[in-house]
Amino acid sequence: MIHLIGIGNDKGNITLNAFKAIKEADVIINYNDIDLSFFDSEIKDKEIISAIDLINDIDLEDDLDLNDDVAENIDSDEDLDSEINSDDLESNIISDDLESNIISDDLESNIISDDLESNVGSDDLESDIDSDDSSDIDLEDDLKSNPLLERILQENFLIELAISKSLESKQVALIVSDDPNILGLSNRFLQIKSKYSDVKYKIYPGVSSISQSASIVGAPLGDFALIDLSNPITSLSEIEDKVKHILDANLVLAIKNPIDDKREDGREAYNLIKSIINEYNDELLTAIVYSDGYYSIDEFKNIYDEDIDENSIFFIGNKLSYILEESMVTSSDYIVETKLISWSIEFFERYLNGEVPRGLDYDCDFLPCHVNLEACDFCYCPFYPCADGVTGGEWIKDRDVWSCQHCDWIHLEEPCVAIREGLDDILKEIDDLKDKHIELLKLRRKSLLKTLK
């Protein structure tokens, strides 16, 4: 049984089931060199394999031979001959000479015979490799010049190793650092597992680095999309297409590994995203969370390249993201009860009778009432209280009163036009300000998305 376990920075970021799986495991494979010291009492008597140390000792020959090692563990010795002679295995044997040696007694004792070694170097086998498996020879040449490819195959080796241990009837805990890693590992594991029979497994997601980082910043994630730039086979054109669609859909963009040394174009990918956002809207609110928990929030145009590193998490807000008491927040579904005052009721009675002027009301004794004032169409807000600070409103502390003093949005010409387009279909009588409050808030959100930069 293989337990794929994702954990964060401490025990609190794993589930009870994952913790139990670690306690009951015979073998611990530390996939990306996590500090497991907080599990000392649970893992002290277990076989612990440090993936980083192991990877450094793996060479290409070890990696290519591992499939044979796993196959040897599939069944007991008395069933080995029948398994080796199966159609599936025969289809994977390169030459008749090699097949005869695989069935030898020496292989049953896990020792490769001298005849097998001689056959591996024989002209017949070389000709077979040249004709049928030339990709393996090319792969070896590629590995010498491509450390990234070698790293991927070495990580595949760890999955093969976990399968091999599990087929020895051992409980294996394969531990990775966080949710994006467990998802990536699970994908690769399922593909490699499909080569073998009866490999049992269970996946335990932990608290992801995205969720943890978002909680440090505040509440930046409404509807959002996540891009992990560590995938080495994702092209720049694919990244560009995704980012543009995310921005056009007004989704918050979360980026993991914004600069990734594993990619040959690691910084180039970030620079591409930077150029796209600068062209789209460089004033989008942006937060960076570092591995030590420190974070910064600013407009995207004020983010400096030296602030970004491989281990940071990037949140690029949408049109509805703003700063609320040093936290990054994206407008959500905070709805409070409608409160009407006599002046508001009087205003909307005149509005329903068509008696409210459009544009600036130069006859008003309070003009100008706002710093940025273009229209007096809505001297009183049909959405009050919106309880949404994205336009500048805020709570008066300890009084349960929503203040619109710093909200100029509804007094600008473009928002007034957008609101009028839908308001007349909703507001038929004064009671609709209360009874249709949610419909009115939908209109507000629609108008915000249409008019905010």
XYZ file of C-alpha atoms in Angstrom:
453
model
C 0.000 0.000 0.000
C 1.322 3.425 -0.980
C 0.152 6.516 0.885
C 0.773 9.766 -1.029
C 0.735 12.437 1.664
C 0.816 16.204 1.257
C 1.817 18.289 4.279
C 2.562 21.939 4.958
C 4.931 23.455 7.479
C 3.731 21.575 10.576
C 1.585 18.720 11.850
C -1.453 20.958 11.843
C -1.459 20.978 8.054
C -2.176 17.267 7.635
C -5.337 15.293 8.277
C -5.718 12.729 11.048
C -5.874 9.974 8.415
C -2.579 11.146 6.917
C -0.974 11.252 10.366
C -2.185 7.693 11.024
C -0.765 6.535 7.664
C 2.642 7.962 8.591
C 2.566 6.214 11.977
C 1.654 2.859 10.401
C 4.103 3.053 7.486
C 7.097 0.730 7.243
C 8.962 2.967 4.791
C 9.038 6.781 4.653
C 10.120 8.343 1.348
C 10.774 12.056 1.804
C 10.036 13.147 -1.757
C 11.290 16.735 -1.631
C 13.463 16.862 1.478
C 10.916 18.187 3.974
C 11.965 18.722 7.572
C 10.319 15.719 9.276
C 11.728 16.433 12.727
C 8.234 17.132 14.067
C 7.435 13.454 13.313
C 10.486 12.110 15.198
C 8.519 10.032 17.694
C 6.326 8.526 14.953
C 9.058 7.604 12.441
C 12.115 6.855 14.599
C 12.009 3.058 14.002
C 11.120 3.163 10.299
C 13.130 2.900 7.110
C 13.521 6.519 6.009
C 14.625 7.331 2.485
C 15.705 10.908 1.834
C 14.811 11.529 -1.764
C 17.342 14.305 -2.249
C 20.228 12.150 -1.029
C 18.971 9.196 -3.036
C 18.559 11.214 -6.228
C 22.146 12.417 -5.988
C 23.275 8.777 -5.973
C 21.056 7.635 -8.851
C 22.581 7.226 -12.295
C 20.886 6.556 -15.592
C 21.571 2.827 -15.520
C 19.873 2.493 -12.126
C 16.815 4.333 -13.429
C 16.469 2.252 -16.579
C 16.909 -1.035 -14.687
C 14.349 -0.304 -11.977
C 11.375 -1.655 -13.929
C 12.997 -5.101 -13.874
C 13.497 -4.828 -10.105
C 9.831 -3.981 -9.571
C 8.730 -6.807 -11.828
C 10.759 -9.293 -9.771
C 8.754 -8.346 -6.671
C 5.302 -8.768 -8.205
C 4.902 -12.424 -7.233
C 6.557 -15.042 -5.067
C 9.441 -17.160 -6.329
C 7.231 -20.143 -7.143
C 5.124 -17.985 -9.489
C 8.020 -16.123 -11.086
C 8.470 -18.461 -14.045
C 4.832 -18.249 -15.045
C 4.812 -14.462 -14.721
C 7.981 -14.061 -16.763
C 6.582 -16.311 -19.458
C 3.318 -14.279 -19.692
C 2.453 -12.582 -22.956
C 2.710 -9.122 -21.402
C 6.260 -9.658 -20.147
C 7.372 -11.398 -23.339
C 6.294 -8.337 -25.293
C 8.710 -6.261 -23.213
C 11.737 -8.567 -23.649
C 14.144 -7.274 -26.215
C 15.760 -10.448 -27.587
C 15.485 -14.219 -27.337
C 18.898 -14.418 -25.732
C 17.863 -11.884 -23.095
C 14.583 -13.718 -22.485
C 16.341 -17.024 -21.838
C 18.576 -15.388 -19.303
C 15.685 -13.617 -17.541
C 14.091 -17.034 -16.950
C 17.322 -18.363 -15.494
C 17.695 -19.462 -11.893
C 20.117 -16.640 -11.360
C 17.373 -14.030 -11.923
C 15.039 -15.819 -9.470
C 17.647 -15.122 -6.816
C 17.786 -11.468 -8.026
C 21.311 -11.927 -9.443
C 21.963 -11.021 -13.071
C 23.984 -13.804 -14.692
C 27.198 -13.337 -16.600
C 25.367 -14.591 -19.679
C 22.823 -11.790 -19.328
C 25.606 -9.242 -19.028
C 27.264 -10.661 -22.089
C 23.981 -10.608 -23.975
C 23.388 -6.986 -23.000
C 26.621 -6.168 -24.759
C 26.145 -8.570 -27.682
C 25.847 -7.527 -31.279
C 22.376 -9.066 -31.464
C 21.103 -6.959 -28.601
C 22.811 -3.858 -29.927
C 21.099 -4.374 -33.256
C 17.752 -4.799 -31.504
C 18.306 -1.609 -29.524
C 19.311 0.240 -32.651
C 16.180 -0.905 -34.470
C 13.530 -0.927 -31.744
C 14.819 1.084 -28.810
C 16.914 3.807 -30.369
C 14.992 6.288 -28.234
C 16.734 4.900 -25.131
C 20.135 5.590 -26.644
C 19.059 9.086 -27.637
C 17.642 9.570 -24.153
C 20.996 8.795 -22.561
C 22.642 11.389 -24.773
C 19.887 13.870 -23.915
C 20.384 13.335 -20.200
C 24.029 14.311 -20.424
C 23.069 17.690 -21.850
C 19.709 18.186 -20.107
C 19.805 18.178 -16.282
C 16.086 18.967 -16.138
C 15.170 15.805 -18.032
C 17.498 13.802 -15.816
C 15.826 15.279 -12.731
C 12.352 14.278 -13.968
C 13.479 10.700 -14.616
C 15.122 10.558 -11.207
C 11.849 11.651 -9.598
C 10.108 8.919 -11.589
C 12.640 6.552 -10.047
C 11.340 7.450 -6.580
C 7.815 6.492 -7.594
C 9.103 3.212 -9.018
C 10.963 2.668 -5.746
C 7.782 3.235 -3.745
C 5.947 0.722 -5.939
C 8.770 -1.771 -5.490
C 8.618 -1.422 -1.693
C 4.834 -1.768 -1.664
C 5.026 -4.951 -3.707
C 7.182 -6.350 -0.910
C 4.022 -6.027 1.221
C 5.312 -2.920 2.960
C 3.316 0.145 3.919
C 4.955 3.096 2.147
C 4.421 6.786 2.989
C 5.539 8.992 0.099
C 5.526 12.513 1.566
C 5.578 15.808 -0.353
C 5.469 19.370 0.858
C 2.095 20.777 -0.143
C -1.088 20.445 -2.170
C 0.161 21.526 -5.619
C 3.033 19.064 -5.216
C 0.734 16.239 -4.136
C -1.479 16.886 -7.147
C 1.491 16.859 -9.510
C 2.954 13.776 -7.848
C -0.401 11.986 -7.912
C -0.744 12.587 -11.639
C 2.675 11.137 -12.374
C 2.176 8.296 -9.884
C -1.090 7.160 -11.493
C 0.541 7.059 -14.915
C 3.512 5.018 -13.700
C 1.293 2.765 -11.550
C -0.695 1.771 -14.626
C 2.282 -0.323 -15.738
C 1.789 -2.735 -12.832
C -0.928 -4.937 -11.383
C -2.499 -4.654 -7.927
C -0.735 -1.518 -6.714
C -2.915 -0.147 -3.944
C -2.697 3.510 -2.981
C -4.419 6.383 -1.199
C -3.935 10.147 -1.586
C -3.991 12.517 1.400
C -4.074 16.214 0.413
C -2.892 18.671 3.039
C -3.330 22.417 3.442
C -1.948 23.819 0.207
C 0.638 26.563 0.049
C -1.942 28.615 -1.860
C -4.533 28.339 0.925
C -1.961 28.986 3.630
C -0.503 31.996 1.817
C -3.962 33.406 1.137
C -4.748 33.233 4.852
C -1.570 35.187 5.618
C -2.476 37.950 3.160
C -6.130 38.111 4.187
C -8.863 36.916 1.852
C -7.661 37.536 -1.718
C -9.313 34.532 -3.314
C -12.818 34.895 -4.667
C -13.109 33.188 -8.014
C -9.504 32.459 -8.922
C -7.179 30.496 -11.176
C -3.838 28.956 -10.229
C -0.826 28.684 -12.519
C 2.235 26.699 -11.435
C 5.237 27.753 -13.499
C 7.299 24.731 -12.425
C 5.866 22.504 -15.156
C 8.815 22.203 -17.565
C 6.742 21.187 -20.591
C 4.335 24.130 -20.440
C 5.220 26.459 -23.299
C 5.333 30.226 -23.072
C 2.510 30.464 -25.612
C 0.302 28.293 -23.372
C 1.114 30.466 -20.345
C 0.313 33.602 -22.321
C -3.034 32.212 -23.461
C -4.016 31.188 -19.919
C -3.066 34.505 -18.316
C -4.978 36.550 -20.880
C -8.121 34.455 -20.417
C -7.835 34.695 -16.624
C -7.560 38.475 -16.728
C -10.403 38.815 -19.228
C -12.616 36.653 -16.985
C -11.862 38.896 -13.970
C -10.404 36.009 -11.964
C -7.825 36.456 -9.240
C -4.557 35.002 -10.545
C -2.474 32.927 -8.124
C 1.016 31.993 -9.281
C 3.174 29.320 -7.690
C 6.903 29.222 -8.463
C 6.797 32.554 -10.356
C 10.505 32.147 -10.991
C 11.510 28.502 -11.294
C 15.105 27.443 -11.798
C 13.904 24.029 -13.013
C 12.610 25.625 -16.197
C 15.098 26.715 -18.812
C 12.870 29.775 -19.301
C 12.053 30.216 -15.599
C 12.514 33.987 -15.486
C 11.302 34.412 -19.043
C 7.898 32.993 -18.047
C 7.586 35.544 -15.237
C 8.685 38.354 -17.539
C 6.009 37.307 -20.016
C 3.290 37.440 -17.354
C 4.629 40.790 -16.182
C 4.390 42.276 -19.678
C 0.825 40.974 -20.116
C -0.360 42.465 -16.824
C 1.419 45.773 -17.447
C -0.447 46.051 -20.729
C -3.779 44.944 -19.229
C -3.809 46.944 -15.975
C -0.685 47.598 -13.951
C -2.727 48.988 -11.050
C -4.177 45.598 -10.065
C -3.644 44.944 -6.380
C -0.919 42.349 -5.898
C 0.371 40.397 -2.901
C 3.577 38.396 -2.564
C 3.947 35.841 0.229
C 7.407 34.500 0.970
C 8.336 31.137 2.442
C 9.130 32.736 5.822
C 5.586 34.139 6.081
C 6.527 37.742 5.293
C 4.256 39.406 2.751
C 3.823 42.672 0.877
C 0.772 44.204 -0.834
C 0.940 46.896 -3.492
C -0.190 47.766 -6.993
C 1.400 45.516 -9.593
C 3.392 48.377 -11.139
C 5.199 48.855 -7.815
C 6.399 45.242 -7.564
C 10.158 44.980 -8.072
C 11.745 41.953 -9.679
C 14.132 41.492 -6.766
C 11.108 40.891 -4.522
C 10.252 37.686 -6.400
C 11.874 34.332 -5.713
C 11.220 30.690 -6.508
C 9.515 29.943 -3.185
C 7.120 32.895 -3.155
C 3.394 32.818 -3.853
C 1.948 35.534 -6.039
C -1.663 36.832 -5.873
C -2.759 39.255 -8.576
C -6.146 40.644 -7.669
C -9.054 41.416 -9.952
C -11.180 44.540 -10.317
C -12.878 43.795 -7.001
C -9.728 43.353 -4.900
C -8.776 46.031 -2.379
C -6.929 46.657 0.884
C -8.949 46.373 4.088
C -7.000 47.213 7.224
C -3.656 45.939 5.879
C -5.232 42.804 4.402
C -5.911 42.004 0.759
C -9.597 41.284 0.214
C -11.635 40.414 -2.877
C -15.312 41.342 -2.747
C -17.484 38.390 -1.914
C -20.996 37.816 -0.549
C -21.037 39.884 2.650
C -24.645 41.117 2.749
C -26.196 43.187 5.526
C -29.748 44.265 6.162
C -31.038 47.293 4.239
C -31.448 50.426 6.348
C -33.517 53.312 5.001
C -33.597 56.831 6.402
C -36.245 59.455 5.751
C -34.047 61.484 3.371
C -33.303 58.358 1.337
C -37.004 57.490 1.090
C -37.808 61.034 -0.007
C -35.058 60.946 -2.667
C -36.244 57.683 -4.247
C -39.863 58.819 -4.250
C -38.685 61.728 -6.422
C -36.533 59.302 -8.472
C -39.560 57.087 -9.214
C -41.531 60.178 -10.253
C -38.744 61.233 -12.659
C -37.921 64.342 -10.633
C -34.223 63.653 -9.969
C -31.805 65.564 -12.236
C -29.097 63.849 -14.247
C -25.572 65.127 -14.094
C -24.601 67.835 -11.621
C -27.367 69.486 -9.604
C -26.176 73.085 -9.451
C -29.192 74.054 -7.330
C -28.103 71.786 -4.448
C -26.889 73.606 -1.336
C -24.390 70.812 -0.624
C -22.601 70.903 -3.981
C -19.815 69.761 -4.120
C -20.328 66.935 -1.635
C -17.599 64.593 -2.908
C -14.035 65.125 -4.049
C -14.597 63.405 -7.395
C -18.086 64.482 -8.408
C -19.446 64.165 -11.946
C -23.109 63.322 -11.452
C -25.834 63.754 -8.837
C -28.096 61.033 -10.279
C -27.849 59.027 -7.041
C -27.473 61.453 -4.189
C -28.600 58.512 -2.063
C -27.324 55.062 -2.967
C -29.858 52.382 -4.001
C -27.415 49.726 -2.726
C -26.994 51.093 0.805
C -25.493 49.555 2.781
C -23.333 47.606 0.332
C -20.780 46.792 3.087
C -18.150 46.480 0.351
C -15.049 48.630 0.710
C -13.867 48.239 -2.876
C -15.355 51.671 -3.724
C -14.164 53.382 -0.547
C -16.985 52.836 1.953
C -16.192 51.695 5.473
C -17.728 50.891 8.850
C -17.755 53.564 11.539
C -16.072 51.696 14.377
C -18.284 50.314 17.137
C -21.445 52.053 15.864
C -22.750 49.561 13.258
C -23.023 52.347 10.706
C -21.800 52.048 7.121
C -20.199 55.288 5.912
C -20.159 56.302 2.242
C -18.069 59.395 2.874
C -15.113 58.191 0.800
C -17.104 56.452 -1.941
C -17.083 58.539 -5.119
C -17.865 55.695 -7.546
C -21.639 56.173 -7.661
C -21.140 59.908 -8.265
C -19.157 59.380 -11.478
C -20.902 59.641 -14.829
C -20.037 56.208 -16.256
C -21.267 54.202 -13.212
C -24.473 56.274 -13.122
C -25.217 55.328 -16.736
C -24.487 51.634 -16.040
C -26.717 51.605 -12.928
C -29.626 53.324 -14.662
C -29.594 50.640 -17.380
C -30.728 48.016 -14.868
C -32.262 49.934 -12.004
C -35.537 50.803 -13.702
C -36.271 47.086 -14.192
C -35.805 46.391 -10.472
C -37.020 49.466 -8.615
C -40.771 49.927 -9.049
C -41.680 51.123 -5.562
C -39.908 52.212 -2.369
C -40.254 48.797 -0.687
C -38.125 47.273 -3.477
C -35.081 48.916 -1.896
C -35.492 46.365 0.900
C -37.320 43.495 -0.763
C -35.001 43.354 -3.783
C -31.740 44.137 -2.028
C -29.912 41.087 -3.441
C -31.054 41.915 -6.991
C -29.785 45.442 -6.452
C -26.414 44.147 -5.229
C -26.162 41.999 -8.364
C -26.713 45.158 -10.412
C -24.023 46.921 -8.392
C -21.517 44.124 -9.017
C -22.332 44.079 -12.732
C -21.862 47.855 -12.899
C -18.589 47.631 -10.979
C -17.145 45.099 -13.400
C -18.228 47.264 -16.290
C -16.777 50.519 -14.985
C -13.823 49.757 -12.689
C -10.396 49.653 -14.292
